[in-house]
PDB file of C-alpha atoms in Angstrom:
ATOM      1  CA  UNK A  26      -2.070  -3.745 -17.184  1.00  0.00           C
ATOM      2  CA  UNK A  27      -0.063  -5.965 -19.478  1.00  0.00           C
ATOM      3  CA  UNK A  28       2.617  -7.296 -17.003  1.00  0.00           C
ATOM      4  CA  UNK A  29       0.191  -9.473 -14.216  1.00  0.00           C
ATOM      5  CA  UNK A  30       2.944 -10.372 -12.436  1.00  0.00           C
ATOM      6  CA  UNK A  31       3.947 -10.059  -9.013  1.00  0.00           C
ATOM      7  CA  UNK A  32       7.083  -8.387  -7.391  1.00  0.00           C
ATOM      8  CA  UNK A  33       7.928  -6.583 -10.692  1.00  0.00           C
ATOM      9  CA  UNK A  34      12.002  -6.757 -10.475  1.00  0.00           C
ATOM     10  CA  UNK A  35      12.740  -4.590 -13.092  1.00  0.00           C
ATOM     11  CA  UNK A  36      11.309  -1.742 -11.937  1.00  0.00           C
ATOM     12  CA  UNK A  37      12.589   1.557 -11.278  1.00  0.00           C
ATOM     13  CA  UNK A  38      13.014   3.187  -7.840  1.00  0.00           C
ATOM     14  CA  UNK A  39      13.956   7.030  -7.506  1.00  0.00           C
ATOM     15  CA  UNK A  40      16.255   7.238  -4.463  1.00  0.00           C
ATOM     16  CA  UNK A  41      15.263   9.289  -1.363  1.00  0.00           C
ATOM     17  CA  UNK A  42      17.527  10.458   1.417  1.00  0.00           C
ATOM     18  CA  UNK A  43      16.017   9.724   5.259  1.00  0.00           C
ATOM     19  CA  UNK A  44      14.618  13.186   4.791  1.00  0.00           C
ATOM     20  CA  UNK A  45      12.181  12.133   2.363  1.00  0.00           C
ATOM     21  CA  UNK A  46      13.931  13.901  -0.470  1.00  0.00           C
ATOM     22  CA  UNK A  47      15.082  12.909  -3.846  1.00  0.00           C
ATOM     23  CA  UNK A  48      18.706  12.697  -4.383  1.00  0.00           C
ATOM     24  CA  UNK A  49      18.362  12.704  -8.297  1.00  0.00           C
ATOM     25  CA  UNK A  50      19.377   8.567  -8.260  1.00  0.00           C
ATOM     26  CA  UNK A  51      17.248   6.088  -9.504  1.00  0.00           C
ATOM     27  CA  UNK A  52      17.891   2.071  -8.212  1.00  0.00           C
ATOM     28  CA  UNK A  53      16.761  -0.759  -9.581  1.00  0.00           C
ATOM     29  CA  UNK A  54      14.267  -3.096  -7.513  1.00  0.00           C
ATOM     30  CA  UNK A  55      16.003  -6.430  -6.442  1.00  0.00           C
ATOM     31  CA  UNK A  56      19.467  -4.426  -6.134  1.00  0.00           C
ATOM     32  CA  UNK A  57      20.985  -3.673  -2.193  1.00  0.00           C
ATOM     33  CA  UNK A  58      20.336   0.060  -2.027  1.00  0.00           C
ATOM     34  CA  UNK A  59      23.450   2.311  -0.591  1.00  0.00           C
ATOM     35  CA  UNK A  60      23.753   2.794   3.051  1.00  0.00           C
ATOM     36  CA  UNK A  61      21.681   5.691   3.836  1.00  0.00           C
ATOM     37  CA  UNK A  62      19.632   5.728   0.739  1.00  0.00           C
ATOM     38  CA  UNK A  63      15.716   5.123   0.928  1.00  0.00           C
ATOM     39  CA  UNK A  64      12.954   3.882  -1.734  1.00  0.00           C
ATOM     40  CA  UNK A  65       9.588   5.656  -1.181  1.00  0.00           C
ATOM     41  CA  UNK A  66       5.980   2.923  -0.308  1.00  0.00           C
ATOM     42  CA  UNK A  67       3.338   4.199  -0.427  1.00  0.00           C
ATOM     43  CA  UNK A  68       0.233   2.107   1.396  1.00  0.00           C
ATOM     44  CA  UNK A  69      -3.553   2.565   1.767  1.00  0.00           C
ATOM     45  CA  UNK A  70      -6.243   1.256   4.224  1.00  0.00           C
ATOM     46  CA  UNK A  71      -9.730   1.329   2.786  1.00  0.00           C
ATOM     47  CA  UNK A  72     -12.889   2.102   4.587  1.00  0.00           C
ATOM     48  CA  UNK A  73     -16.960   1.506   3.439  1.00  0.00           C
ATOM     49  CA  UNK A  74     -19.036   4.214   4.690  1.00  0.00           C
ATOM     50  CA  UNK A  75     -20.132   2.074   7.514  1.00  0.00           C
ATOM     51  CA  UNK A  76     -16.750   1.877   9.065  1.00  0.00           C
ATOM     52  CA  UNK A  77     -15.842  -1.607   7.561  1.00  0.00           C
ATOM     53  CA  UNK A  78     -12.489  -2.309   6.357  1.00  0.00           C
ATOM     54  CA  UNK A  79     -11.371  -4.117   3.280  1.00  0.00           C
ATOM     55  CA  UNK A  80      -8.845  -7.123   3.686  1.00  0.00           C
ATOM     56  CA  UNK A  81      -7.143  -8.489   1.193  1.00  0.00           C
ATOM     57  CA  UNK A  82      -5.248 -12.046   0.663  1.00  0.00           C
ATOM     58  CA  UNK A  83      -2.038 -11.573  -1.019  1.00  0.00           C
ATOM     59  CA  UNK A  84      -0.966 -13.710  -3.922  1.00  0.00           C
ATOM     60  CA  UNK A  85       0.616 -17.206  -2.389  1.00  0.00           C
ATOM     61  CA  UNK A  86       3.636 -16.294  -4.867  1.00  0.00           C
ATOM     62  CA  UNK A  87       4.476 -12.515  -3.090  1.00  0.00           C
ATOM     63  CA  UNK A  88       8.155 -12.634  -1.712  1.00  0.00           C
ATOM     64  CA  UNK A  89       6.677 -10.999   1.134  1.00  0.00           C
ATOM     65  CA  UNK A  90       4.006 -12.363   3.328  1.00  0.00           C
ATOM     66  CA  UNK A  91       2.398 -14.745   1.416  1.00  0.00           C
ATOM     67  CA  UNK A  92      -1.013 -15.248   1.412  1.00  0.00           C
ATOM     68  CA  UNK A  93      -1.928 -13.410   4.365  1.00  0.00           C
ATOM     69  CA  UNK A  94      -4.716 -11.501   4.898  1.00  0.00           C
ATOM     70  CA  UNK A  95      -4.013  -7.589   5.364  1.00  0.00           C
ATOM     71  CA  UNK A  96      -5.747  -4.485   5.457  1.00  0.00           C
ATOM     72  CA  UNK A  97      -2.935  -2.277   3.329  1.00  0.00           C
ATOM     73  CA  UNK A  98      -3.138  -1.735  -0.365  1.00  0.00           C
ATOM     74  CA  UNK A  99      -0.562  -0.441  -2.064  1.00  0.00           C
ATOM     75  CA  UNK A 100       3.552  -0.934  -3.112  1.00  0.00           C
ATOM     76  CA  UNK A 101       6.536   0.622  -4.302  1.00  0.00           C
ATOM     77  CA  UNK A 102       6.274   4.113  -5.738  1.00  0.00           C
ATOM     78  CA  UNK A 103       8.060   4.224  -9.954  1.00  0.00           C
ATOM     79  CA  UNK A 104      10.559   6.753 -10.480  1.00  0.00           C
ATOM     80  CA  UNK A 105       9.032   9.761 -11.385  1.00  0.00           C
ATOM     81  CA  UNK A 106       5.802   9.148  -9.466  1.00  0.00           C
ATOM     82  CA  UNK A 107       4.635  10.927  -5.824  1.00  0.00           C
ATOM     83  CA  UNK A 108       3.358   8.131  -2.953  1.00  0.00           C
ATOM     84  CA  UNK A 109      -0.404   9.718  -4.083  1.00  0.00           C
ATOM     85  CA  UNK A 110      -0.176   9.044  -7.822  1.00  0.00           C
ATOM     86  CA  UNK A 111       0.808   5.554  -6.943  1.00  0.00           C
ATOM     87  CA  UNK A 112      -1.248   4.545  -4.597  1.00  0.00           C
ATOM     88  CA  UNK A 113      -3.638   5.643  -7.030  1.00  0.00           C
ATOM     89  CA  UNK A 114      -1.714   3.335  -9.716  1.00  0.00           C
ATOM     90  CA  UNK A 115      -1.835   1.036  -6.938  1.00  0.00           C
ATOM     91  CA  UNK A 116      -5.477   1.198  -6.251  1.00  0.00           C
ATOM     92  CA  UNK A 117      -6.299   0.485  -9.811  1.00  0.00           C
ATOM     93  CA  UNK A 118      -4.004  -1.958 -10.683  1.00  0.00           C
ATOM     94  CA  UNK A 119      -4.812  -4.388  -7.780  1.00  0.00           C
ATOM     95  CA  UNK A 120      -8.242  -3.924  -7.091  1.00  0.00           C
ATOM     96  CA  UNK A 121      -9.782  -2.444 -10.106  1.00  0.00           C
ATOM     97  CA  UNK A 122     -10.655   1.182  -8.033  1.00  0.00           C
ATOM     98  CA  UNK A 123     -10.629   4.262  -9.753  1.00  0.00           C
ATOM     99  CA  UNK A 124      -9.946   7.003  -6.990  1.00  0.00           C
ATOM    100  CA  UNK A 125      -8.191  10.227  -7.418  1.00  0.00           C
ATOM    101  CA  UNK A 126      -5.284  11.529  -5.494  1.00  0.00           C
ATOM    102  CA  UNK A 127      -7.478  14.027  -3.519  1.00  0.00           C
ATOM    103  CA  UNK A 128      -9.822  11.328  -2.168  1.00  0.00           C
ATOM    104  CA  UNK A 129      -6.332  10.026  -0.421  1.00  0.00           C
ATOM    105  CA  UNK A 130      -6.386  11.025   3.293  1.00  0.00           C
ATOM    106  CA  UNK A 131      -2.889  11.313   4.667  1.00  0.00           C
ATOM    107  CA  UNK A 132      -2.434   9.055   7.934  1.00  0.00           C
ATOM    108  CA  UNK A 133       1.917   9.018   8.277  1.00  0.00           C
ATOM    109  CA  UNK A 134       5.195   8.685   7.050  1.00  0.00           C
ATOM    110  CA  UNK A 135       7.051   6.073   8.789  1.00  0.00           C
ATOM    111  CA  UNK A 136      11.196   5.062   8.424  1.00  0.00           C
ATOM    112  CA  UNK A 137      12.427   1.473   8.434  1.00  0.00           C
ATOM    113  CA  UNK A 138      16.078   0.243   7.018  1.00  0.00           C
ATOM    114  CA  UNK A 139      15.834   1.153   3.559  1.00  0.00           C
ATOM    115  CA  UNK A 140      12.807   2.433   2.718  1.00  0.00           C
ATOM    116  CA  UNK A 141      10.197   4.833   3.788  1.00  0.00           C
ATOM    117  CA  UNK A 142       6.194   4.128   3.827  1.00  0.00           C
ATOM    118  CA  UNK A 143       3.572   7.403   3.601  1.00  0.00           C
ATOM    119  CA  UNK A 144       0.217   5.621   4.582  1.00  0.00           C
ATOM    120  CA  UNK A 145      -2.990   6.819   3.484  1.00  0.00           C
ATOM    121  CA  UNK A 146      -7.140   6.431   4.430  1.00  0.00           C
ATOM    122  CA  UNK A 147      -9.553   5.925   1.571  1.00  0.00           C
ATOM    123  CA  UNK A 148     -13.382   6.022   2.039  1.00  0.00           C
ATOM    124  CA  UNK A 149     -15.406   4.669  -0.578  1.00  0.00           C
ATOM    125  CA  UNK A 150     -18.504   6.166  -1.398  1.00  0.00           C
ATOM    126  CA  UNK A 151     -22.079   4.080  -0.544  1.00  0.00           C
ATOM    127  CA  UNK A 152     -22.249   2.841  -4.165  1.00  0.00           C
ATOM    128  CA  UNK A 153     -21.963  -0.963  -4.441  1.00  0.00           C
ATOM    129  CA  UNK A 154     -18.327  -1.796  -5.505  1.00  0.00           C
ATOM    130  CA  UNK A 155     -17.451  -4.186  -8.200  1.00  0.00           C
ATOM    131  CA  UNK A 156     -13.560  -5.467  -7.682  1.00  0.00           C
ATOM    132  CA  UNK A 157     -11.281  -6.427 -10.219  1.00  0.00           C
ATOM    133  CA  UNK A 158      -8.135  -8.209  -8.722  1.00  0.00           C
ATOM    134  CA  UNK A 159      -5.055  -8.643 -10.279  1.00  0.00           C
ATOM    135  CA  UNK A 160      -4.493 -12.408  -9.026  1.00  0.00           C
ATOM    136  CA  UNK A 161      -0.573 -12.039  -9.378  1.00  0.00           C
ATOM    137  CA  UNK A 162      -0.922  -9.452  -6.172  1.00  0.00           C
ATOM    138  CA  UNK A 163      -4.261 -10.116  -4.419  1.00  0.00           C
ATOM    139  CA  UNK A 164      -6.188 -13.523  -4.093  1.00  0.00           C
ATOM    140  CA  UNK A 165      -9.105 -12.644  -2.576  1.00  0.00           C
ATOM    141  CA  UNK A 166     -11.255  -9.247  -0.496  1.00  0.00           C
ATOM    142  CA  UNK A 167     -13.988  -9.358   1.832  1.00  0.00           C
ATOM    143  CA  UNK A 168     -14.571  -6.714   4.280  1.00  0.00           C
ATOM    144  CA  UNK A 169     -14.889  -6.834   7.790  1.00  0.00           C
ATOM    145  CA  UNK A 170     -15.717  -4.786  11.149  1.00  0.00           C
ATOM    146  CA  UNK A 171     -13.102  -2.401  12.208  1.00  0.00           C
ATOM    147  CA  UNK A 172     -12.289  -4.958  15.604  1.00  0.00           C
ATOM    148  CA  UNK A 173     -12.093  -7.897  13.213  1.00  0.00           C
ATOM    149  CA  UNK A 174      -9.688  -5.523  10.860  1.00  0.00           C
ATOM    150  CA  UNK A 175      -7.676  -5.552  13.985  1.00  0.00           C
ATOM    151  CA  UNK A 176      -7.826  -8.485  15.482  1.00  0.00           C
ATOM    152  CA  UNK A 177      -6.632 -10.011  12.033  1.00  0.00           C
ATOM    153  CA  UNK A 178      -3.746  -7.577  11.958  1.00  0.00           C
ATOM    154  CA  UNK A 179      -2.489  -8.838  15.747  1.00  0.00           C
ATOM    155  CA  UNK A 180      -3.052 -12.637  14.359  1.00  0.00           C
ATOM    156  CA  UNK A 181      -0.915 -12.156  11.508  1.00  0.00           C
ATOM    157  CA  UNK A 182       1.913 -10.191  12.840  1.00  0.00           C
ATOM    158  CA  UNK A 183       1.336  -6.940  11.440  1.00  0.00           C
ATOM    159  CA  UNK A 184       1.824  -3.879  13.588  1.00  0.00           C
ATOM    160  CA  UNK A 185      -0.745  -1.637  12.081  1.00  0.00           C
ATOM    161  CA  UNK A 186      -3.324  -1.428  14.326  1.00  0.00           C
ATOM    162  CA  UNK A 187      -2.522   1.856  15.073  1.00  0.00           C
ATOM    163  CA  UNK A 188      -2.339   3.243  11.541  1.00  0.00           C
ATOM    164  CA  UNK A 189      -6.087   1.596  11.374  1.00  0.00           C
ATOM    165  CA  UNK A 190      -7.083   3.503  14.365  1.00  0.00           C
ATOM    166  CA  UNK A 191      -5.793   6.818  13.024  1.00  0.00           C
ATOM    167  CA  UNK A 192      -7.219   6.376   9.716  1.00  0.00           C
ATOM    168  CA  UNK A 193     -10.548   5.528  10.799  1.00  0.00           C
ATOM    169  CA  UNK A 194     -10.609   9.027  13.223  1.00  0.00           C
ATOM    170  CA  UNK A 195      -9.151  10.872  10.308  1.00  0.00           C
ATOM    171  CA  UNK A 196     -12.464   9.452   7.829  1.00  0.00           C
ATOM    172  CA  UNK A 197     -15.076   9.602  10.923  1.00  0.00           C
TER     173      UNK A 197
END
């Protein structure tokens, strides 16, 4: 964790076609992709064993939403890398959780312009959990009810309401 800064442009990207398949192309983030070619997110929603979720405020410097509060984790997956190892990556790197790839419940895949997004539940197990935030991506956590998880996803735009309601039937 020796690069704490956010929207990494010099990483690496393998290239996907719309079928979710490498084309054996890599792309460099901050580059226009080729029409018809995809990079691979990968995003998780987390859960407490109560049923709470865990938002998080991203850093006020993202290029993307800025300091919003959301209930996704995760980013773009490294060449090289499946959407489960880097969520995992992802996980770790943000928030300071150690989860393994098997704990990952699969939610969807979903399509937008240029890249593709496979979404994924986590449940954390009843132990008290310490968080260690990468302040360059996330600002702040607290966790909420599962109506306040979506009312604060219809206040700040984001249409995931219904990822949140599949994940949380897929965990309970």
């Amino acid at each position: 964790m020796s690069d704490h800064r956010a929207d990494k442009l010099g990483e690496y990207w393998d290239v996907y076609n719309a079928q979710k398949e490498r084309t054996g192309r890599t792309h460099q983030r901050g580059q226009q992709l080729q029409p018809g070619d995809y990079h691979l997110v990968t995003n998780g929603l987390i859960f407490n064993s109560k049923g709470d979720v865990l938002l998080q405020q991203r850093a006020f410097d993202k290029l993307s939403h800025p300091g919003i509060w959301t209930a996704d984790t995760g980013g773009s997956v490294l060449v090289g890398e499946t959407s489960q190892q880097a969520l995992v990556r992802e996980l770790f790197e943000e928030l300071g959780l150690t989860v393994s790839a098997d704990e990952l419940v699969f939610i969807e895949t979903l399509r937008y312009t240029d890249w593709i997004e496979d979404w994924y539940a986590i449940k954390l197990p009843d132990q008290p959990v310490t968080f260690q935030l990468q302040t360059a991506e996330v600002v702040a956590v607290r966790w909420v009810s599962f109506a306040e998880a979506l009312a604060n996803n219809t206040a700040n735009g984001f249409d995931d309401n219904d990822l949140l309601h599949t994940a949380k039937a897929r965990l309970f």
